[in-house]
mmCIF file with all atom_site columns, C-alpha atoms in Angstrom:
data_model
loop_
_atom_site.group_PDB
_atom_site.id
_atom_site.type_symbol
_atom_site.label_atom_id
_atom_site.label_alt_id
_atom_site.label_comp_id
_atom_site.label_asym_id
_atom_site.label_entity_id
_atom_site.label_seq_id
_atom_site.pdbx_PDB_ins_code
_atom_site.Cartn_x
_atom_site.Cartn_y
_atom_site.Cartn_z
_atom_site.occupancy
_atom_site.B_iso_or_equiv
_atom_site.pdbx_formal_charge
_atom_site.auth_seq_id
_atom_site.auth_comp_id
_atom_site.auth_asym_id
_atom_site.auth_atom_id
_atom_site.pdbx_PDB_model_num
ATOM 1   C CA . UNK K 1 1   ? 14.003 7.458   13.422  1.00 87.00 ? 1   UNK K CA 1
ATOM 2   C CA . UNK K 1 2   ? 13.326 5.295   10.252  1.00 95.00 ? 2   UNK K CA 1
ATOM 3   C CA . UNK K 1 3   ? 11.689 1.976   10.157  1.00 96.00 ? 3   UNK K CA 1
ATOM 4   C CA . UNK K 1 4   ? 11.239 -0.621  7.527   1.00 97.00 ? 4   UNK K CA 1
ATOM 5   C CA . UNK K 1 5   ? 8.176  -2.780  7.845   1.00 96.00 ? 5   UNK K CA 1
ATOM 6   C CA . UNK K 1 6   ? 8.254  -5.760  5.830   1.00 95.00 ? 6   UNK K CA 1
ATOM 7   C CA . UNK K 1 7   ? 5.007  -8.354  4.848   1.00 94.00 ? 7   UNK K CA 1
ATOM 8   C CA . UNK K 1 8   ? 4.085  -11.054 2.973   1.00 94.00 ? 8   UNK K CA 1
ATOM 9   C CA . UNK K 1 9   ? 6.567  -14.020 3.858   1.00 93.00 ? 9   UNK K CA 1
ATOM 10  C CA . UNK K 1 10  ? 4.976  -17.508 4.504   1.00 97.00 ? 10  UNK K CA 1
ATOM 11  C CA . UNK K 1 11  ? 4.920  -21.070 3.111   1.00 97.00 ? 11  UNK K CA 1
ATOM 12  C CA . UNK K 1 12  ? 5.032  -21.904 -0.299  1.00 97.00 ? 12  UNK K CA 1
ATOM 13  C CA . UNK K 1 13  ? 5.481  -25.521 -2.479  1.00 98.00 ? 13  UNK K CA 1
ATOM 14  C CA . UNK K 1 14  ? 8.389  -25.907 -4.431  1.00 98.00 ? 14  UNK K CA 1
ATOM 15  C CA . UNK K 1 15  ? 7.705  -23.830 -8.130  1.00 98.00 ? 15  UNK K CA 1
ATOM 16  C CA . UNK K 1 16  ? 5.020  -21.330 -6.210  1.00 98.00 ? 16  UNK K CA 1
ATOM 17  C CA . UNK K 1 17  ? 5.416  -17.527 -6.082  1.00 98.00 ? 17  UNK K CA 1
ATOM 18  C CA . UNK K 1 18  ? 5.351  -15.280 -3.162  1.00 98.00 ? 18  UNK K CA 1
ATOM 19  C CA . UNK K 1 19  ? 5.446  -11.800 -2.907  1.00 98.00 ? 19  UNK K CA 1
ATOM 20  C CA . UNK K 1 20  ? 7.228  -9.442  -0.287  1.00 98.00 ? 20  UNK K CA 1
ATOM 21  C CA . UNK K 1 21  ? 6.505  -5.847  0.126   1.00 98.00 ? 21  UNK K CA 1
ATOM 22  C CA . UNK K 1 22  ? 8.816  -3.422  2.292   1.00 98.00 ? 22  UNK K CA 1
ATOM 23  C CA . UNK K 1 23  ? 7.775  0.193   3.547   1.00 97.00 ? 23  UNK K CA 1
ATOM 24  C CA . UNK K 1 24  ? 10.118 2.838   4.826   1.00 96.00 ? 24  UNK K CA 1
ATOM 25  C CA . UNK K 1 25  ? 8.710  5.467   7.284   1.00 96.00 ? 25  UNK K CA 1
ATOM 26  C CA . UNK K 1 26  ? 10.192 8.327   9.554   1.00 95.00 ? 26  UNK K CA 1
ATOM 27  C CA . UNK K 1 27  ? 11.989 11.645  8.959   1.00 94.00 ? 27  UNK K CA 1
ATOM 28  C CA . UNK K 1 28  ? 13.599 10.641  5.794   1.00 94.00 ? 28  UNK K CA 1
ATOM 29  C CA . UNK K 1 29  ? 15.223 12.924  3.529   1.00 92.00 ? 29  UNK K CA 1
ATOM 30  C CA . UNK K 1 30  ? 16.271 10.650  0.842   1.00 92.00 ? 30  UNK K CA 1
ATOM 31  C CA . UNK K 1 31  ? 16.878 7.045   0.560   1.00 93.00 ? 31  UNK K CA 1
ATOM 32  C CA . UNK K 1 32  ? 19.518 5.835   -1.711  1.00 93.00 ? 32  UNK K CA 1
ATOM 33  C CA . UNK K 1 33  ? 19.429 2.288   -2.143  1.00 95.00 ? 33  UNK K CA 1
ATOM 34  C CA . UNK K 1 34  ? 16.560 -0.333  -1.127  1.00 97.00 ? 34  UNK K CA 1
ATOM 35  C CA . UNK K 1 35  ? 16.418 -3.815  -1.662  1.00 97.00 ? 35  UNK K CA 1
ATOM 36  C CA . UNK K 1 36  ? 16.490 -7.140  -0.053  1.00 98.00 ? 36  UNK K CA 1
ATOM 37  C CA . UNK K 1 37  ? 18.897 -9.660  1.849   1.00 98.00 ? 37  UNK K CA 1
ATOM 38  C CA . UNK K 1 38  ? 18.262 -13.139 3.108   1.00 98.00 ? 38  UNK K CA 1
ATOM 39  C CA . UNK K 1 39  ? 19.775 -15.417 5.640   1.00 98.00 ? 39  UNK K CA 1
ATOM 40  C CA . UNK K 1 40  ? 19.492 -19.199 5.676   1.00 96.00 ? 40  UNK K CA 1
ATOM 41  C CA . UNK K 1 41  ? 20.112 -21.105 9.025   1.00 92.00 ? 41  UNK K CA 1
ATOM 42  C CA . UNK K 1 42  ? 23.607 -21.766 9.315   1.00 94.00 ? 42  UNK K CA 1
ATOM 43  C CA . UNK K 1 43  ? 24.743 -19.272 6.688   1.00 96.00 ? 43  UNK K CA 1
ATOM 44  C CA . UNK K 1 44  ? 25.585 -15.793 6.221   1.00 97.00 ? 44  UNK K CA 1
ATOM 45  C CA . UNK K 1 45  ? 23.279 -13.198 5.304   1.00 97.00 ? 45  UNK K CA 1
ATOM 46  C CA . UNK K 1 46  ? 23.483 -12.611 1.493   1.00 97.00 ? 46  UNK K CA 1
ATOM 47  C CA . UNK K 1 47  ? 22.401 -10.190 -0.992  1.00 98.00 ? 47  UNK K CA 1
ATOM 48  C CA . UNK K 1 48  ? 19.122 -11.249 -3.098  1.00 98.00 ? 48  UNK K CA 1
ATOM 49  C CA . UNK K 1 49  ? 18.552 -8.100  -4.958  1.00 97.00 ? 49  UNK K CA 1
ATOM 50  C CA . UNK K 1 50  ? 19.155 -3.993  -4.913  1.00 96.00 ? 50  UNK K CA 1
ATOM 51  C CA . UNK K 1 51  ? 18.050 -0.789  -6.548  1.00 96.00 ? 51  UNK K CA 1
ATOM 52  C CA . UNK K 1 52  ? 19.980 2.189   -6.075  1.00 93.00 ? 52  UNK K CA 1
ATOM 53  C CA . UNK K 1 53  ? 18.289 5.410   -7.119  1.00 85.00 ? 53  UNK K CA 1
ATOM 54  C CA . UNK K 1 54  ? 18.235 5.968   -10.705 1.00 79.00 ? 54  UNK K CA 1
ATOM 55  C CA . UNK K 1 55  ? 19.639 2.650   -11.502 1.00 88.00 ? 55  UNK K CA 1
ATOM 56  C CA . UNK K 1 56  ? 18.413 -0.844  -12.570 1.00 92.00 ? 56  UNK K CA 1
ATOM 57  C CA . UNK K 1 57  ? 18.074 -3.610  -10.141 1.00 94.00 ? 57  UNK K CA 1
ATOM 58  C CA . UNK K 1 58  ? 20.954 -6.199  -9.786  1.00 95.00 ? 58  UNK K CA 1
ATOM 59  C CA . UNK K 1 59  ? 20.390 -9.621  -8.508  1.00 97.00 ? 59  UNK K CA 1
ATOM 60  C CA . UNK K 1 60  ? 22.201 -12.306 -7.203  1.00 97.00 ? 60  UNK K CA 1
ATOM 61  C CA . UNK K 1 61  ? 22.894 -15.219 -9.534  1.00 97.00 ? 61  UNK K CA 1
ATOM 62  C CA . UNK K 1 62  ? 21.021 -17.761 -7.704  1.00 97.00 ? 62  UNK K CA 1
ATOM 63  C CA . UNK K 1 63  ? 17.779 -15.635 -8.118  1.00 98.00 ? 63  UNK K CA 1
ATOM 64  C CA . UNK K 1 64  ? 18.012 -13.917 -11.457 1.00 96.00 ? 64  UNK K CA 1
ATOM 65  C CA . UNK K 1 65  ? 15.229 -14.737 -13.926 1.00 95.00 ? 65  UNK K CA 1
ATOM 66  C CA . UNK K 1 66  ? 13.098 -15.866 -11.083 1.00 98.00 ? 66  UNK K CA 1
ATOM 67  C CA . UNK K 1 67  ? 13.089 -12.741 -8.513  1.00 98.00 ? 67  UNK K CA 1
ATOM 68  C CA . UNK K 1 68  ? 11.848 -9.348  -9.584  1.00 97.00 ? 68  UNK K CA 1
ATOM 69  C CA . UNK K 1 69  ? 12.553 -6.062  -7.623  1.00 97.00 ? 69  UNK K CA 1
ATOM 70  C CA . UNK K 1 70  ? 10.466 -3.052  -8.099  1.00 95.00 ? 70  UNK K CA 1
ATOM 71  C CA . UNK K 1 71  ? 10.790 0.036   -6.383  1.00 94.00 ? 71  UNK K CA 1
ATOM 72  C CA . UNK K 1 72  ? 8.637  3.027   -5.527  1.00 93.00 ? 72  UNK K CA 1
ATOM 73  C CA . UNK K 1 73  ? 10.143 6.146   -4.593  1.00 90.00 ? 73  UNK K CA 1
ATOM 74  C CA . UNK K 1 74  ? 7.126  8.165   -3.986  1.00 91.00 ? 74  UNK K CA 1
ATOM 75  C CA . UNK K 1 75  ? 5.721  5.527   -1.576  1.00 93.00 ? 75  UNK K CA 1
ATOM 76  C CA . UNK K 1 76  ? 9.071  4.404   -0.289  1.00 94.00 ? 76  UNK K CA 1
ATOM 77  C CA . UNK K 1 77  ? 8.391  0.942   -0.578  1.00 95.00 ? 77  UNK K CA 1
ATOM 78  C CA . UNK K 1 78  ? 10.350 -1.933  -2.314  1.00 96.00 ? 78  UNK K CA 1
ATOM 79  C CA . UNK K 1 79  ? 9.014  -5.147  -3.403  1.00 97.00 ? 79  UNK K CA 1
ATOM 80  C CA . UNK K 1 80  ? 10.334 -8.739  -4.248  1.00 98.00 ? 80  UNK K CA 1
ATOM 81  C CA . UNK K 1 81  ? 8.251  -10.949 -6.416  1.00 98.00 ? 81  UNK K CA 1
ATOM 82  C CA . UNK K 1 82  ? 9.689  -14.204 -6.314  1.00 98.00 ? 82  UNK K CA 1
ATOM 83  C CA . UNK K 1 83  ? 8.713  -17.039 -8.870  1.00 98.00 ? 83  UNK K CA 1
ATOM 84  C CA . UNK K 1 84  ? 9.631  -20.531 -9.272  1.00 98.00 ? 84  UNK K CA 1
ATOM 85  C CA . UNK K 1 85  ? 10.632 -20.979 -5.847  1.00 98.00 ? 85  UNK K CA 1
ATOM 86  C CA . UNK K 1 86  ? 13.140 -23.681 -4.666  1.00 98.00 ? 86  UNK K CA 1
ATOM 87  C CA . UNK K 1 87  ? 13.750 -25.057 -1.495  1.00 97.00 ? 87  UNK K CA 1
ATOM 88  C CA . UNK K 1 88  ? 17.032 -23.461 -1.282  1.00 97.00 ? 88  UNK K CA 1
ATOM 89  C CA . UNK K 1 89  ? 15.194 -20.141 -1.292  1.00 98.00 ? 89  UNK K CA 1
ATOM 90  C CA . UNK K 1 90  ? 14.158 -20.940 2.206   1.00 98.00 ? 90  UNK K CA 1
ATOM 91  C CA . UNK K 1 91  ? 15.642 -18.167 4.638   1.00 98.00 ? 91  UNK K CA 1
ATOM 92  C CA . UNK K 1 92  ? 14.537 -15.275 6.516   1.00 98.00 ? 92  UNK K CA 1
ATOM 93  C CA . UNK K 1 93  ? 14.151 -12.258 4.155   1.00 98.00 ? 93  UNK K CA 1
ATOM 94  C CA . UNK K 1 94  ? 15.435 -8.828  5.368   1.00 98.00 ? 94  UNK K CA 1
ATOM 95  C CA . UNK K 1 95  ? 14.562 -5.295  3.682   1.00 98.00 ? 95  UNK K CA 1
ATOM 96  C CA . UNK K 1 96  ? 17.315 -3.197  3.670   1.00 97.00 ? 96  UNK K CA 1
ATOM 97  C CA . UNK K 1 97  ? 17.640 0.714   2.703   1.00 97.00 ? 97  UNK K CA 1
ATOM 98  C CA . UNK K 1 98  ? 20.506 3.170   2.732   1.00 96.00 ? 98  UNK K CA 1
ATOM 99  C CA . UNK K 1 99  ? 18.599 6.559   4.321   1.00 95.00 ? 99  UNK K CA 1
ATOM 100 C CA . UNK K 1 100 ? 19.570 10.135  5.209   1.00 94.00 ? 100 UNK K CA 1
ATOM 101 C CA . UNK K 1 101 ? 17.367 11.281  7.786   1.00 94.00 ? 101 UNK K CA 1
ATOM 102 C CA . UNK K 1 102 ? 16.324 14.974  7.988   1.00 92.00 ? 102 UNK K CA 1
ATOM 103 C CA . UNK K 1 103 ? 18.636 15.585  10.876  1.00 91.00 ? 103 UNK K CA 1
ATOM 104 C CA . UNK K 1 104 ? 21.743 14.058  9.330   1.00 91.00 ? 104 UNK K CA 1
ATOM 105 C CA . UNK K 1 105 ? 24.358 14.702  6.587   1.00 90.00 ? 105 UNK K CA 1
ATOM 106 C CA . UNK K 1 106 ? 24.928 11.250  5.945   1.00 92.00 ? 106 UNK K CA 1
ATOM 107 C CA . UNK K 1 107 ? 23.122 8.082   5.166   1.00 93.00 ? 107 UNK K CA 1
ATOM 108 C CA . UNK K 1 108 ? 23.108 5.021   7.172   1.00 95.00 ? 108 UNK K CA 1
ATOM 109 C CA . UNK K 1 109 ? 21.973 1.452   6.846   1.00 96.00 ? 109 UNK K CA 1
ATOM 110 C CA . UNK K 1 110 ? 18.491 0.508   7.878   1.00 97.00 ? 110 UNK K CA 1
ATOM 111 C CA . UNK K 1 111 ? 16.923 -2.987  8.172   1.00 97.00 ? 111 UNK K CA 1
ATOM 112 C CA . UNK K 1 112 ? 13.621 -4.618  8.540   1.00 97.00 ? 112 UNK K CA 1
ATOM 113 C CA . UNK K 1 113 ? 12.760 -7.224  11.018  1.00 96.00 ? 113 UNK K CA 1
ATOM 114 C CA . UNK K 1 114 ? 12.834 -9.954  8.689   1.00 97.00 ? 114 UNK K CA 1
ATOM 115 C CA . UNK K 1 115 ? 10.224 -12.308 7.291   1.00 97.00 ? 115 UNK K CA 1
ATOM 116 C CA . UNK K 1 116 ? 10.295 -15.906 7.370   1.00 97.00 ? 116 UNK K CA 1
ATOM 117 C CA . UNK K 1 117 ? 10.066 -17.594 3.728   1.00 98.00 ? 117 UNK K CA 1
ATOM 118 C CA . UNK K 1 118 ? 9.813  -21.356 3.837   1.00 98.00 ? 118 UNK K CA 1
ATOM 119 C CA . UNK K 1 119 ? 9.796  -23.283 0.225   1.00 98.00 ? 119 UNK K CA 1
ATOM 120 C CA . UNK K 1 120 ? 8.819  -26.900 1.271   1.00 97.00 ? 120 UNK K CA 1
ATOM 121 C CA . UNK K 1 121 ? 6.034  -29.653 -0.234  1.00 95.00 ? 121 UNK K CA 1
#
């Protein structure tokens, strides 16, 4: 099976920065997309940003110019650098990956357990 393990959440003041990290492990043959989603209380889960193999990151409009995704294909990691954080960024952040395992012919979606990010003074 595949596991996505996240780290780096916490409490930060408005205007501050946090970095989230996610590492994929397991019997992975290939990973096409990796990225981050978030879900605030009472709201739907939404895309924060995504990197598809060979492509540039794409971001939600609400985080453009503040958040940066970096992906390391060799290490199977994806990080989310969050700057100029706002209270509305408060949410549980989930790592996402589209993975084909060694025993499969097609890819499927995998999710991390989620990490809480709280932006508050």
